[in-house]
Coordinates of C-alpha atoms in Angstrom, one line a residue:
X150 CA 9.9 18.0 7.9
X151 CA 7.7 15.5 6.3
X152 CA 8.1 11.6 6.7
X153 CA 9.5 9.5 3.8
X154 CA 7.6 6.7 2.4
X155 CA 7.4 3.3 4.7
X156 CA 9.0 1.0 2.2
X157 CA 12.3 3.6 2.0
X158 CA 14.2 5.2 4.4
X159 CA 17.1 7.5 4.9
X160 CA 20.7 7.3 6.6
X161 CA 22.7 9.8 7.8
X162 CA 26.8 8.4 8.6
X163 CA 28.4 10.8 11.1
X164 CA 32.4 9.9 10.7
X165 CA 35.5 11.9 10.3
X166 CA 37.2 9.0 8.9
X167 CA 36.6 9.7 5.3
X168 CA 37.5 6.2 4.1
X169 CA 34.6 4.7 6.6
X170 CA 32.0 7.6 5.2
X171 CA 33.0 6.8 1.4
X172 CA 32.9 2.6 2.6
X173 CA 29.4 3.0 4.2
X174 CA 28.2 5.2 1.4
X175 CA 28.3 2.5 -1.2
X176 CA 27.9 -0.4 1.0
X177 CA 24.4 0.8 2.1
X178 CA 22.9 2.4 -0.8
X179 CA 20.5 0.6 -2.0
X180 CA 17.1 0.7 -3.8
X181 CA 15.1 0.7 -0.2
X182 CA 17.9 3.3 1.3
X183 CA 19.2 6.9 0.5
X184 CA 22.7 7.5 2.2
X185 CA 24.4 10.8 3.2
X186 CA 27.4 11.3 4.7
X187 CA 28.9 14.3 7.2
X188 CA 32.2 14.8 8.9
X189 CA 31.3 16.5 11.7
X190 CA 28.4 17.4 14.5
X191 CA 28.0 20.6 13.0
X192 CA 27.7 19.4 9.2
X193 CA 25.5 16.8 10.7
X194 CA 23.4 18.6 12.9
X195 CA 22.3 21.1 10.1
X196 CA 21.3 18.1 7.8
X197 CA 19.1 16.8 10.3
X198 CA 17.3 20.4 10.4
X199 CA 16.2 19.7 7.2
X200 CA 15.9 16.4 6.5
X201 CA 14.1 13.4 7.8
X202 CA 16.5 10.8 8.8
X203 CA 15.3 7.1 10.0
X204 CA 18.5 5.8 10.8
X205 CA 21.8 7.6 12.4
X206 CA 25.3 5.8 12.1
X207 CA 28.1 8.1 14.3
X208 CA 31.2 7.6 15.5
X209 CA 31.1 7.9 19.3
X210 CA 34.2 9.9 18.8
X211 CA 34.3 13.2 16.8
X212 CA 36.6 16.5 16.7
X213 CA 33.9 19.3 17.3
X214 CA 31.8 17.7 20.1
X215 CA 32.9 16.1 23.3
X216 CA 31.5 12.9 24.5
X217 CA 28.3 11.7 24.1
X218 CA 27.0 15.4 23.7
X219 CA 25.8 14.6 20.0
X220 CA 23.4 11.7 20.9
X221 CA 22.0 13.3 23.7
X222 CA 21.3 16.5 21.1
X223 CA 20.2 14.3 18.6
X224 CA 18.2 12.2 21.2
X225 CA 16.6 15.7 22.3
X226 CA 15.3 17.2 19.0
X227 CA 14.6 14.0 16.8
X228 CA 12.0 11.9 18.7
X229 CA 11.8 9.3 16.2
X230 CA 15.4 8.2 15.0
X231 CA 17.2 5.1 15.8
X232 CA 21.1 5.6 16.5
X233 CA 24.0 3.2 15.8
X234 CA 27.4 3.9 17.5
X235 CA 30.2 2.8 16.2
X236 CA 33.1 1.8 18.7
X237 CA 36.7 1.5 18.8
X238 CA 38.5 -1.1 21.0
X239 CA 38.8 0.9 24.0
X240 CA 35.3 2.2 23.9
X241 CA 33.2 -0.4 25.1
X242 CA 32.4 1.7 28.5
X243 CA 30.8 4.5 26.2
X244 CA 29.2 2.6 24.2
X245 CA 27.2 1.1 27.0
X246 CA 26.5 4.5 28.4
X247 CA 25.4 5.3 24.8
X248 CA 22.9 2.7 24.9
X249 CA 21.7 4.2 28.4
X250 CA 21.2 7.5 26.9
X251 CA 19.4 6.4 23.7
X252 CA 21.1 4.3 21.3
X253 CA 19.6 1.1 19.9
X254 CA 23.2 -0.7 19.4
X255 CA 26.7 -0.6 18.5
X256 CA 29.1 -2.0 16.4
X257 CA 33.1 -2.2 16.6
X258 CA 35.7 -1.0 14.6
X259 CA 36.5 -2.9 12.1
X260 CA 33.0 -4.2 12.1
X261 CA 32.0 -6.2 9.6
X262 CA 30.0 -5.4 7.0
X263 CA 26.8 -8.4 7.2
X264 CA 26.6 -7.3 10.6
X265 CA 26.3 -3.8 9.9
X266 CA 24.0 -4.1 7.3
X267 CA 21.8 -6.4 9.9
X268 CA 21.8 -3.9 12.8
X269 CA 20.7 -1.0 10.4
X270 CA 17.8 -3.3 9.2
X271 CA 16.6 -3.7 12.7
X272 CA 17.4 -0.1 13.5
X273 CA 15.0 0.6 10.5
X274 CA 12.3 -1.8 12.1
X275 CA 12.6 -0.1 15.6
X276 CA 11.3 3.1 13.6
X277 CA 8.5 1.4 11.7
X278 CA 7.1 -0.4 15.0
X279 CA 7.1 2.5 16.9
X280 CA 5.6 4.8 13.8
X281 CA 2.9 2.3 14.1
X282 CA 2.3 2.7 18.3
X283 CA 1.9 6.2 17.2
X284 CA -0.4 5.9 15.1
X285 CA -2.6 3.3 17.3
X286 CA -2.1 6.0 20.1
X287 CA -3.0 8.9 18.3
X288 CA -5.4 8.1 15.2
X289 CA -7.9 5.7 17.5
X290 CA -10.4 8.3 16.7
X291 CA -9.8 8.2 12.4
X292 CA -10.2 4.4 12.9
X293 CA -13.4 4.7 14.3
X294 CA -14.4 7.3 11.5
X295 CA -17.1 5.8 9.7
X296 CA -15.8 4.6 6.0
X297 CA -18.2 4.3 3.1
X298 CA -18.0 2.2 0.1
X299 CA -19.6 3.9 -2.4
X300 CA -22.0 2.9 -5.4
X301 CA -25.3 1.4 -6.2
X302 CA -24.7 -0.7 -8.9
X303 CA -25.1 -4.4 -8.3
X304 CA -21.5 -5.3 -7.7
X305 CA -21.5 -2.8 -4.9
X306 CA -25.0 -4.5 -3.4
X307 CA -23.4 -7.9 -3.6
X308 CA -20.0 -6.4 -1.5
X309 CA -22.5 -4.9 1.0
X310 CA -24.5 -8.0 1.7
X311 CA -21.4 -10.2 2.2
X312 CA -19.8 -7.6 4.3
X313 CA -23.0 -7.3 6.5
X314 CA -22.8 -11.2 6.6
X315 CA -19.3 -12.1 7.4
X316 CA -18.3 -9.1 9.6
X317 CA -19.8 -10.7 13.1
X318 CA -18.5 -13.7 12.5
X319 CA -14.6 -14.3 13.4
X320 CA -13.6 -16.6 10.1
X321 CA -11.1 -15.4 8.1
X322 CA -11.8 -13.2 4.9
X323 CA -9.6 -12.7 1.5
X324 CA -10.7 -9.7 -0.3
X325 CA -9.6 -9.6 -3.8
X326 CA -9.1 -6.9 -6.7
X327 CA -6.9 -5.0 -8.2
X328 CA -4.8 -1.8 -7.0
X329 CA -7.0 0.8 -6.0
X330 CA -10.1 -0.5 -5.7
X331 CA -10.8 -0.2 -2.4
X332 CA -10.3 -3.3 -0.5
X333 CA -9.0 -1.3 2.5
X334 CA -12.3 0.4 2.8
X335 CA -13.8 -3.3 2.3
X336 CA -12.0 -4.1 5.5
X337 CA -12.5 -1.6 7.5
X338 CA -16.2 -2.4 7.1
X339 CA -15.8 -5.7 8.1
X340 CA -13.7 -4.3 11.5
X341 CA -16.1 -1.7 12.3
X342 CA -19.1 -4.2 12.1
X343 CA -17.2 -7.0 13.7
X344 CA -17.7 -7.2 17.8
X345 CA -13.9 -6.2 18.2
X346 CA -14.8 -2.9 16.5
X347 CA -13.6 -0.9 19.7
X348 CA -10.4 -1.8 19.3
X349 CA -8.2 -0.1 16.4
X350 CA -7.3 -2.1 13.6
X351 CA -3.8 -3.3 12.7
X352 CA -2.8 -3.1 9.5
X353 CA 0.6 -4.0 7.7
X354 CA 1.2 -4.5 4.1
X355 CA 3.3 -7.0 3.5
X356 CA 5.1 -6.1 0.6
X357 CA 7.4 -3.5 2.9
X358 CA 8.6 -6.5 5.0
X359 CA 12.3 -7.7 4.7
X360 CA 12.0 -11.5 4.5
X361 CA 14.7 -12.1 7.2
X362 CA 12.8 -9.9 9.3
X363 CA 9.0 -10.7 8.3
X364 CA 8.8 -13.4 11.3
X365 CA 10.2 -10.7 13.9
X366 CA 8.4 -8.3 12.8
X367 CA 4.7 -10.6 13.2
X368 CA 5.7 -12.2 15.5
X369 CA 8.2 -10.2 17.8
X370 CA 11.7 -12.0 19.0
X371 CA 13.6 -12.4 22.3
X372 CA 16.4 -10.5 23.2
X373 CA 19.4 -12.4 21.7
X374 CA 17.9 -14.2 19.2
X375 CA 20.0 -13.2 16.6
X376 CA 22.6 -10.6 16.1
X377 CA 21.1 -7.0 17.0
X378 CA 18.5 -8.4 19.2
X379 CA 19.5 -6.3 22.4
X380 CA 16.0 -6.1 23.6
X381 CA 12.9 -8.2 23.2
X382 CA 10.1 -6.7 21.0
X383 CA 6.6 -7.2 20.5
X384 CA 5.4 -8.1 16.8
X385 CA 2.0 -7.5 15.4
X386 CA 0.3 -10.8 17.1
X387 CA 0.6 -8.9 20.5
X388 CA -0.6 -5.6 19.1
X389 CA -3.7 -7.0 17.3
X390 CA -4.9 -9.3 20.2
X391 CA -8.4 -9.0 21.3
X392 CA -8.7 -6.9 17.8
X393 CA -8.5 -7.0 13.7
X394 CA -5.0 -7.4 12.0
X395 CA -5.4 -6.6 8.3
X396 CA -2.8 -7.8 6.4
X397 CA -2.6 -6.5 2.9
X398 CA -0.6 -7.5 -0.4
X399 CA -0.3 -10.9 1.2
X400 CA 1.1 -12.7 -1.6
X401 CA 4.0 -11.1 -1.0
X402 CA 4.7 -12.4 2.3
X403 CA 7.2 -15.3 2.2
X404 CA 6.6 -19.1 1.9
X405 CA 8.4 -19.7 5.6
X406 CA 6.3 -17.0 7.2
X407 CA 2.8 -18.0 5.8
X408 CA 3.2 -21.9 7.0
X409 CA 4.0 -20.2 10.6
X410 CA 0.8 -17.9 10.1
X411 CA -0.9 -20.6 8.9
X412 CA -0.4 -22.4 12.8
X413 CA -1.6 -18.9 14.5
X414 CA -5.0 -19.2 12.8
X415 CA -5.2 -22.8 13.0
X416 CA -4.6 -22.5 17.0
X417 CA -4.5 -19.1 17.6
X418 CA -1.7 -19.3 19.4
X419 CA 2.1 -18.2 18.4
X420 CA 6.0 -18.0 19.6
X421 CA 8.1 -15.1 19.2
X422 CA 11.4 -15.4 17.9
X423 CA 13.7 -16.8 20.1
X424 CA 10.7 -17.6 22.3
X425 CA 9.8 -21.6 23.7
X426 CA 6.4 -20.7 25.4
X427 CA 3.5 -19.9 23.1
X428 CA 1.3 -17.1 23.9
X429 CA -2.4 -17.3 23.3
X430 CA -3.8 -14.8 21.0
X431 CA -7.6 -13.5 20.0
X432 CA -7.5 -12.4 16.6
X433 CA -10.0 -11.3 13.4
X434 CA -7.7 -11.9 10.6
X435 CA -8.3 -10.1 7.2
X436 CA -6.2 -10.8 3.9
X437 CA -5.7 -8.4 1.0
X438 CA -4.1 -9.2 -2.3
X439 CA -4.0 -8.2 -6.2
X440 CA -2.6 -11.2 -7.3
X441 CA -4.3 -14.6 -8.2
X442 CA -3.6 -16.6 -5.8
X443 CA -4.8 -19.9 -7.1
X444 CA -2.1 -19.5 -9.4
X445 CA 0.7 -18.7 -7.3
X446 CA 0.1 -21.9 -5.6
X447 CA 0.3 -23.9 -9.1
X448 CA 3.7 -21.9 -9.2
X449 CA 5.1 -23.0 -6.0
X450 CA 5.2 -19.6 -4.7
X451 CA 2.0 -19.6 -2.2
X452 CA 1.2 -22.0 1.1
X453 CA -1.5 -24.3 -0.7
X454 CA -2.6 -25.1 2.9
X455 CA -2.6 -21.3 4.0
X456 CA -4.4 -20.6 0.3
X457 CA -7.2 -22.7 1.4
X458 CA -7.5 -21.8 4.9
X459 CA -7.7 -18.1 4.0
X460 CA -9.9 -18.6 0.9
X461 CA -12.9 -19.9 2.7
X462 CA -14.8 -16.2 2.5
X463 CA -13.5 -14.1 -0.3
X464 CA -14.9 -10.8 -1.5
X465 CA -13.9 -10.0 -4.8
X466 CA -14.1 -6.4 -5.9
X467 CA -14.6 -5.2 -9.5
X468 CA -12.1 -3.0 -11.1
X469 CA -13.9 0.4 -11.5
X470 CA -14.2 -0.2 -15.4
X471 CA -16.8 -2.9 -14.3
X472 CA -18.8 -0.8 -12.6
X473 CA -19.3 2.4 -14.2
X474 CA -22.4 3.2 -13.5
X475 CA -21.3 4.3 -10.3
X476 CA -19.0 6.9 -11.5
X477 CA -21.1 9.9 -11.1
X478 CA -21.6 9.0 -7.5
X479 CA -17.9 8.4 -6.9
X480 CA -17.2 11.9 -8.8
X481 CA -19.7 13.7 -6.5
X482 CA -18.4 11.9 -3.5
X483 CA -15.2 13.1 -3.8
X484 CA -16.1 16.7 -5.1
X485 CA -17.4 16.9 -1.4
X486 CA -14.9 15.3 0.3
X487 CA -12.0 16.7 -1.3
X488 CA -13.2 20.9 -1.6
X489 CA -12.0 23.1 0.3
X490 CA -13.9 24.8 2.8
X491 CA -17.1 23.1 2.0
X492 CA -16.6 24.9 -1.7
X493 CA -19.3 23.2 -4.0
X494 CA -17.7 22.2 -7.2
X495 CA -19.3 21.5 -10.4
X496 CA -18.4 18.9 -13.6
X497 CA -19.4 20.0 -17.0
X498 CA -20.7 17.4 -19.2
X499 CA -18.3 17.0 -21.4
X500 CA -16.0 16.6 -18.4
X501 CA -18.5 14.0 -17.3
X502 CA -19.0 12.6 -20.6
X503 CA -15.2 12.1 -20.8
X504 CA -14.3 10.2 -17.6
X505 CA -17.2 7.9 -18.4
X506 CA -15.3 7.1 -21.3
X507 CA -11.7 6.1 -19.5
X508 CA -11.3 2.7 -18.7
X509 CA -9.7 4.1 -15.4
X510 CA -6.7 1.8 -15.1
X511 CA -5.7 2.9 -11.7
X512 CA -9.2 2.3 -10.5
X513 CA -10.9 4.5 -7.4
X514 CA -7.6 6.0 -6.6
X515 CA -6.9 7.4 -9.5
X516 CA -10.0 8.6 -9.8
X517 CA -9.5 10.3 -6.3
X518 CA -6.3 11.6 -7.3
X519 CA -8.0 13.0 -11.0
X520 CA -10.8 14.7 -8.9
X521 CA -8.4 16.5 -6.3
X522 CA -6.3 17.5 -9.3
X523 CA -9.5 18.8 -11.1
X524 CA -10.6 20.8 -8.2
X525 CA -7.3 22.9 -7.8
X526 CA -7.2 23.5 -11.5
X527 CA -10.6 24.3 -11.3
X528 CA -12.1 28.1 -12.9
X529 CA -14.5 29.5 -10.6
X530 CA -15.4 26.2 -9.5
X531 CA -16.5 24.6 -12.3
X532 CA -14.5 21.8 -13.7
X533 CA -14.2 21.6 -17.5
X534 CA -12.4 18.7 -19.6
X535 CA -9.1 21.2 -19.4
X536 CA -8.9 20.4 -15.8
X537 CA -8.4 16.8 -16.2
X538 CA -4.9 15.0 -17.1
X539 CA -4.7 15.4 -20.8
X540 CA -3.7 11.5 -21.0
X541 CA -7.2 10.8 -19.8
X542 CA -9.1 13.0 -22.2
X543 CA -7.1 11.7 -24.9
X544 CA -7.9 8.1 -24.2
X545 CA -11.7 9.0 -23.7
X546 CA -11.5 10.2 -27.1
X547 CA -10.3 7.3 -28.7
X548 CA -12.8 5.8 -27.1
X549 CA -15.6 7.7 -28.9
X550 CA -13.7 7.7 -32.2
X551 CA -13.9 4.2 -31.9
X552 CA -18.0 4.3 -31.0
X553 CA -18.2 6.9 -33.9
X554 CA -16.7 4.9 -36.4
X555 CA -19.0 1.8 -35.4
X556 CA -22.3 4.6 -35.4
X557 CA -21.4 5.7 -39.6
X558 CA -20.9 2.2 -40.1
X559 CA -24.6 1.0 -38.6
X560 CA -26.0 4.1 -40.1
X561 CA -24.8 3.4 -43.6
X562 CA -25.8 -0.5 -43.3
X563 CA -29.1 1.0 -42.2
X564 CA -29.5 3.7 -44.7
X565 CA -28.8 1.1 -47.6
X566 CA -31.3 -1.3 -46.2
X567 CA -33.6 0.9 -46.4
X568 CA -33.3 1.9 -49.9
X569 CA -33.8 -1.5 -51.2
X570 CA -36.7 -2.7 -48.9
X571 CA -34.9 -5.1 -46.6
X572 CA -33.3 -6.6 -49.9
X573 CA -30.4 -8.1 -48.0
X574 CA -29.0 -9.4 -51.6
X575 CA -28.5 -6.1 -53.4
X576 CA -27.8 -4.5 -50.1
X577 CA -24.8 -6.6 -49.2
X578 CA -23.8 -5.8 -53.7
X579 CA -24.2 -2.2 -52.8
X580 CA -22.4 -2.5 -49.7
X581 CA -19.4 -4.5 -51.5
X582 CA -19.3 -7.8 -48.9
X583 CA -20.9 -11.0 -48.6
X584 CA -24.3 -11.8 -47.7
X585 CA -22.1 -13.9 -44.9
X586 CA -20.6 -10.4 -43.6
X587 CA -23.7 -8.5 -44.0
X588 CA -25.6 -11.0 -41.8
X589 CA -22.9 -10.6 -39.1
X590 CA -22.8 -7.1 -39.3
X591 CA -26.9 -7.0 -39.4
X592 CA -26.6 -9.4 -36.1
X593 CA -23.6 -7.1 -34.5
X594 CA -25.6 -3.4 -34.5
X595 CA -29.1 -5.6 -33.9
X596 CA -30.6 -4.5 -37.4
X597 CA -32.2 -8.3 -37.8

C-alpha cells in the first residue's frame, strides 16, 4: 500500500445513511481530494486493505459493528489515518470516548457543511505533520548522506564557491532556477556545511499549503484557536529550531503569511496561532523558488520587504541547456547511481550525440528520469538511441536538421568563393543575393 502524493489525499465516508454518503461525496470532491464512499464496516474495512486512505469520516453508529469496535480496528491496523466521527444528539458521551481511543474530532448531525470541510482540512494536516516526524525520526541518516552537485563547467564552479562561502554563515539564502535543476541539492550543501549540519533539515514546499492553514501549519496554533483546534500543535518553527528550515516554491506562500515570516527572521522570534507569548527560535533559513520574484513584487503578489530581506544572497542556477558541457558527467553519474546491482551500463554515441542535442526542458530531472528509463530498456546493457523517449530523439534531430541545413548553406557560400577568387561581386551574382546579404552571411559562418 503505497502513499499518495503530499499535495492530494484520499477520503473514505463510512455511513449507512445513503443521502449523507451521496451529500459528502460531492461536497468534498475536489481537485486536492479523491472520495469514496461505503455502507458498512465490512465494505469499509476491505477498502482500507487496499487502499491508502488519509482521512476517515464514520458514523459512530453502524448496523454490522457494535460500538466503537471499528475505530479501535481501524486505529489498530492503520497507523497513520486521522478519523472524524460524526455524532447524533444523544451521542456526545461516545464521541468523547471516541476521541480517547483515537479520533481527531467530531462533528454533529446535521453538521454543517464549512465546518466539515474545515475539520477534514485539519484532519489532512494532522497526517502531513506527523508524515514529516516520521521522516525526521527515521531518515536522519539519508539527511546526513552526502549530496553532490555535479559538473565542471564554469557555472557549476561559480555555485560551488558561493556555496562554500555562504554555508557557515547564518544569513538567509534565495536559490533561484527553474524546475529541476537542482536547487534542493544546492541546499542541502549549504545545511550540510553550515554549523547546524547535525541536525536534520526541514523542508516544506510551499505550494502544498492551504492558505487558511499556512500560518498553523509554520507556525503551530493553540488549542481552540479556531474551529477544529482540539489540541495545540507544533508548526515548523519549533521543529527547525537550532537547525535549517528549507522552504521551497516560496512564491507561492501567501502575502499574510510572508509579512509574519518576514518578523521571525527579522527577530527570530514567533507566536503560534492562538498564542500571546512569543517563543524564541534559532534558525538557518533557505528559500527556493522558480519564479521571478522581482516581478511578482511589481505585480503586488510578493512581500517587497520580505523580497529584499530574503534576496540579500541568491544563487541562481542555470537551466541544464546552459550548461551542457556537463552532460556526459551528469549521464555517467546517473548510469552509476541508478544500475542495478552495480551493473555497468554503457551510451552509444549516437545516443550520446542525441541527448547533447535536446534542449532538455525538464532540466536534471528529466534527465534522471530519461537515464533510469534507458537503463531498463537497455539490451545487454548498452543503451542505444531506441532506449530513449522517442520525443527526445525526435527533437535532437531537428536540431541537427537545423545545423545541417546551415553546414550546405556555409559549404556552398564557401565553394563559390572559391571559384571566383574571393570575388565577393560575381559570388553574391552566382549566389542570386545582394552583396549586403552575402556580407552578412560571410560575417554569420566567419568566412571574412
Amino acid at each position: 500500500m503505497q502513499p499518495i502524493d503530499s499535495e492530494k489525499y484520499s477520503i473514505l465516508v463510512i455511513d449507512d445513511e445513503e443521502p449523507i454518503r451521496r451529500l459528502l461525496l460531492k461536497e468534498l470532491a475536489n481537485d486536492r481530494r479523491s472520495v469514496v464512499v461505503a455502507a458498512d464496516a465490512a465494505t469499509a474495512m476491505a477498502m482500507i486493505r487496499k487502499q491508502w486512505f488519509d482521512v476517515i469520516i464514520m458514523d459512530l453508529r453502524l448496523p454490522d459493528v457494535h460500538d466503537l469496535d471499528l475505530l479501535i480496528k481501524i486505529k489498530e491496523q492503520v497507523l497513520h489515518v486521522e478519523v472524524v466521527m460524526i455524532t447524533g444528539h444523544g451521542d456526545i458521551d461516545s464521541a468523547v470516548e471516541a476521541m480517547k481511543l483515537g479520533a481527531c474530532d467530531f462533528i454533529r448531525k446535521p453538521f454543517n457543511l464549512e465546518q466539515l470541510d474545515l475539520v477534514v482540512e485539519k484532519a489532512h494536516q494532522r497526517v502531513l505533520l506527523a508524515r514529516e516526524n516520521r521522516i525526521l525520526r527515521h531518515t536522519s541518516g539519508l539527511e546526513q548522506k552526502q549530496v553532490q552537485f555535479i559538473g565542471n563547467s564554469k557555472a557549476v564552479a561559480e555555485i560551488r564557491f558561493l556555496i562554500n562561502k555562504v554555508a557557515p554563515a547564518r544569513i538567509p539564502v534565495l536559490i533561484t532556477g527553474d524546475s529541476g535543476v537542482g536547487k534542493d541539492v544546492v541546499a542541502r550543501l549549504i545545511h550540510q556545511r553550515s554549523t547546524c549540519a547535525a541536525s536534520p533539515m526541514i523542508i516544506k514546499n510551499c505550494a502544498s499549503l492551504q492558505k487558511e492553514l499556512a500560518r498553523s501549519e509554520l507556525f503551530g496554533h493553540m488549542k481552540g484557536s479556531f474551529t477544529g483546534a482540539t489540541e495545540s500543535r507544533e508548526g515548523l518553527m519549533a521543529f527547525a529550531h537550532d537547525s535549517t528550515l528549507f522552504l521551497d516554491e516560496i512564491g507561492e506562500l501567501p502575502l499574510e503569511v510572508q509579512a509574519s515570516l518576514l518578523r521571525v527572521l527579522e527577530t527570530q522570534t514567533f507566536r503560534r496561532v492562538g498564542e500571546k507569548e512569543e517563543r524564541t527560535v534559532n534558525i538557518r533559513f533557505l528559500f527556493a523558488t522558480n519564479r521571478n520574484l522581482a516581478e511578482e513584487v511589481e505585480h503586488g503578489r510578493f512581500n517587497e520587504a520580505f523580497f529584499h530581506r530574503i534576496n540579500a544572497f541568491t544563487i541562481r542556477i542555470p537551466a541544464l541547456r546552459e550548461r551542457k558541457e556537463d552532460l556526459p558527467l551528469l549521464v555517467n553519474y546517473f548510469l552509476t547511481r541508478l544500475s542495478p546491482d552495480n551493473t555497468a551500463y554503457r551510451i552509444v554515441d549516437t545516443a550520446m550525440d542525441c541527448i547533447l542535442r535536446y534542449s532538455w526542458p525538464g532540466n536534471v530531472r528529466e534527465l534522471r528520469n530519461v537515464i533510469e528509463r534507458s537503463i531498463i530498456l537497455a539490451e545487454n546493457t548498452i543503451i542505444t538511441e531506441r532506449c530513449l523517449p522517442r520525443e527526445l530523439v525526435s527533437a535532437a534531430e531537428e536540431v541537427q536538421s537545423a545545423l545541417t541545413l546551415e553546414s550546405v548553406e556555409k559549404n556552398h557560400i564557401l565553394k563559390i568563393l572559391n571559384l571566383y577568387d574571393g570575388n565577393r561581386q560575381k559570388t553574391a551574382e552566382t549566389l542570386g543575393v545582394s552583396r549586403k546579404t552575402l556580407y552578412r552571411k560571410l560575417a554569420q559562418y566567419a568566412l571574412e
